XYZ file of C-alpha atoms in Angstrom:
75
model
C 142.768 46.631 65.489
C 139.969 44.198 66.309
C 138.664 44.412 62.752
C 142.136 43.839 61.334
C 142.506 40.727 63.497
C 139.112 39.550 62.271
C 140.165 40.017 58.648
C 143.399 38.105 59.248
C 141.534 35.312 61.036
C 139.058 35.021 58.176
C 141.946 34.925 55.727
C 143.636 32.097 57.620
C 140.379 30.171 58.022
C 139.467 30.387 54.359
C 143.007 29.469 53.219
C 142.891 32.289 50.676
C 146.005 34.229 49.859
C 146.215 37.598 51.545
C 146.312 39.307 48.140
C 142.659 38.365 47.577
C 141.694 40.141 50.774
C 143.880 43.194 50.214
C 140.933 45.421 49.320
C 138.994 44.252 52.388
C 141.989 44.865 54.636
C 142.612 48.240 53.018
C 138.976 49.301 53.445
C 138.983 48.170 57.081
C 142.158 50.114 57.807
C 140.721 53.152 55.994
C 137.481 52.891 57.973
C 139.263 52.780 61.314
C 141.677 55.498 60.237
C 138.707 57.728 59.411
C 137.112 56.828 62.740
C 140.302 57.730 64.608
C 140.453 61.054 62.767
C 136.842 61.885 63.636
C 137.497 60.893 67.238
C 140.558 63.154 67.407
C 138.609 66.049 65.886
C 135.804 65.512 68.405
C 138.307 65.381 71.266
C 139.878 68.635 70.035
C 136.435 70.278 69.868
C 135.625 69.158 73.425
C 138.999 70.433 74.644
C 138.389 73.787 72.940
C 134.942 74.066 74.538
C 136.373 73.118 77.943
C 139.115 75.738 77.591
C 136.549 78.403 76.693
C 134.407 77.492 79.709
C 137.472 77.541 81.952
C 138.443 81.005 80.715
C 134.866 82.204 81.213
C 134.885 80.788 84.743
C 138.192 82.490 85.525
C 136.849 85.790 84.204
C 133.685 85.397 86.301
C 135.751 84.662 89.421
C 137.845 87.768 88.780
C 134.658 89.826 88.332
C 133.300 88.403 91.602
C 136.542 89.262 93.403
C 136.396 92.827 92.100
C 132.738 93.110 93.160
C 133.528 91.735 96.626
C 136.515 94.027 97.060
C 134.555 97.135 96.114
C 131.556 96.092 98.230
C 133.590 95.251 101.337
C 136.108 98.050 100.984
C 134.538 101.109 99.393
C 136.993 103.766 98.225
């Protein structure tokens, strides 16, 4: 969004028609679109890793509870 504002400001300052800057605007939008996609993919990867660690932690807690129950209360 900042880059798009910068492009529009430069267009106004140079008094050039927007058509002349279409490719610059398009490339800026494409660049930030790609950046947003990479950011979303990275966020998804982090969420997946967090979920896996959470499941591992839950499993470990369940194992600890079983160990404590069998240690404290033998059959």
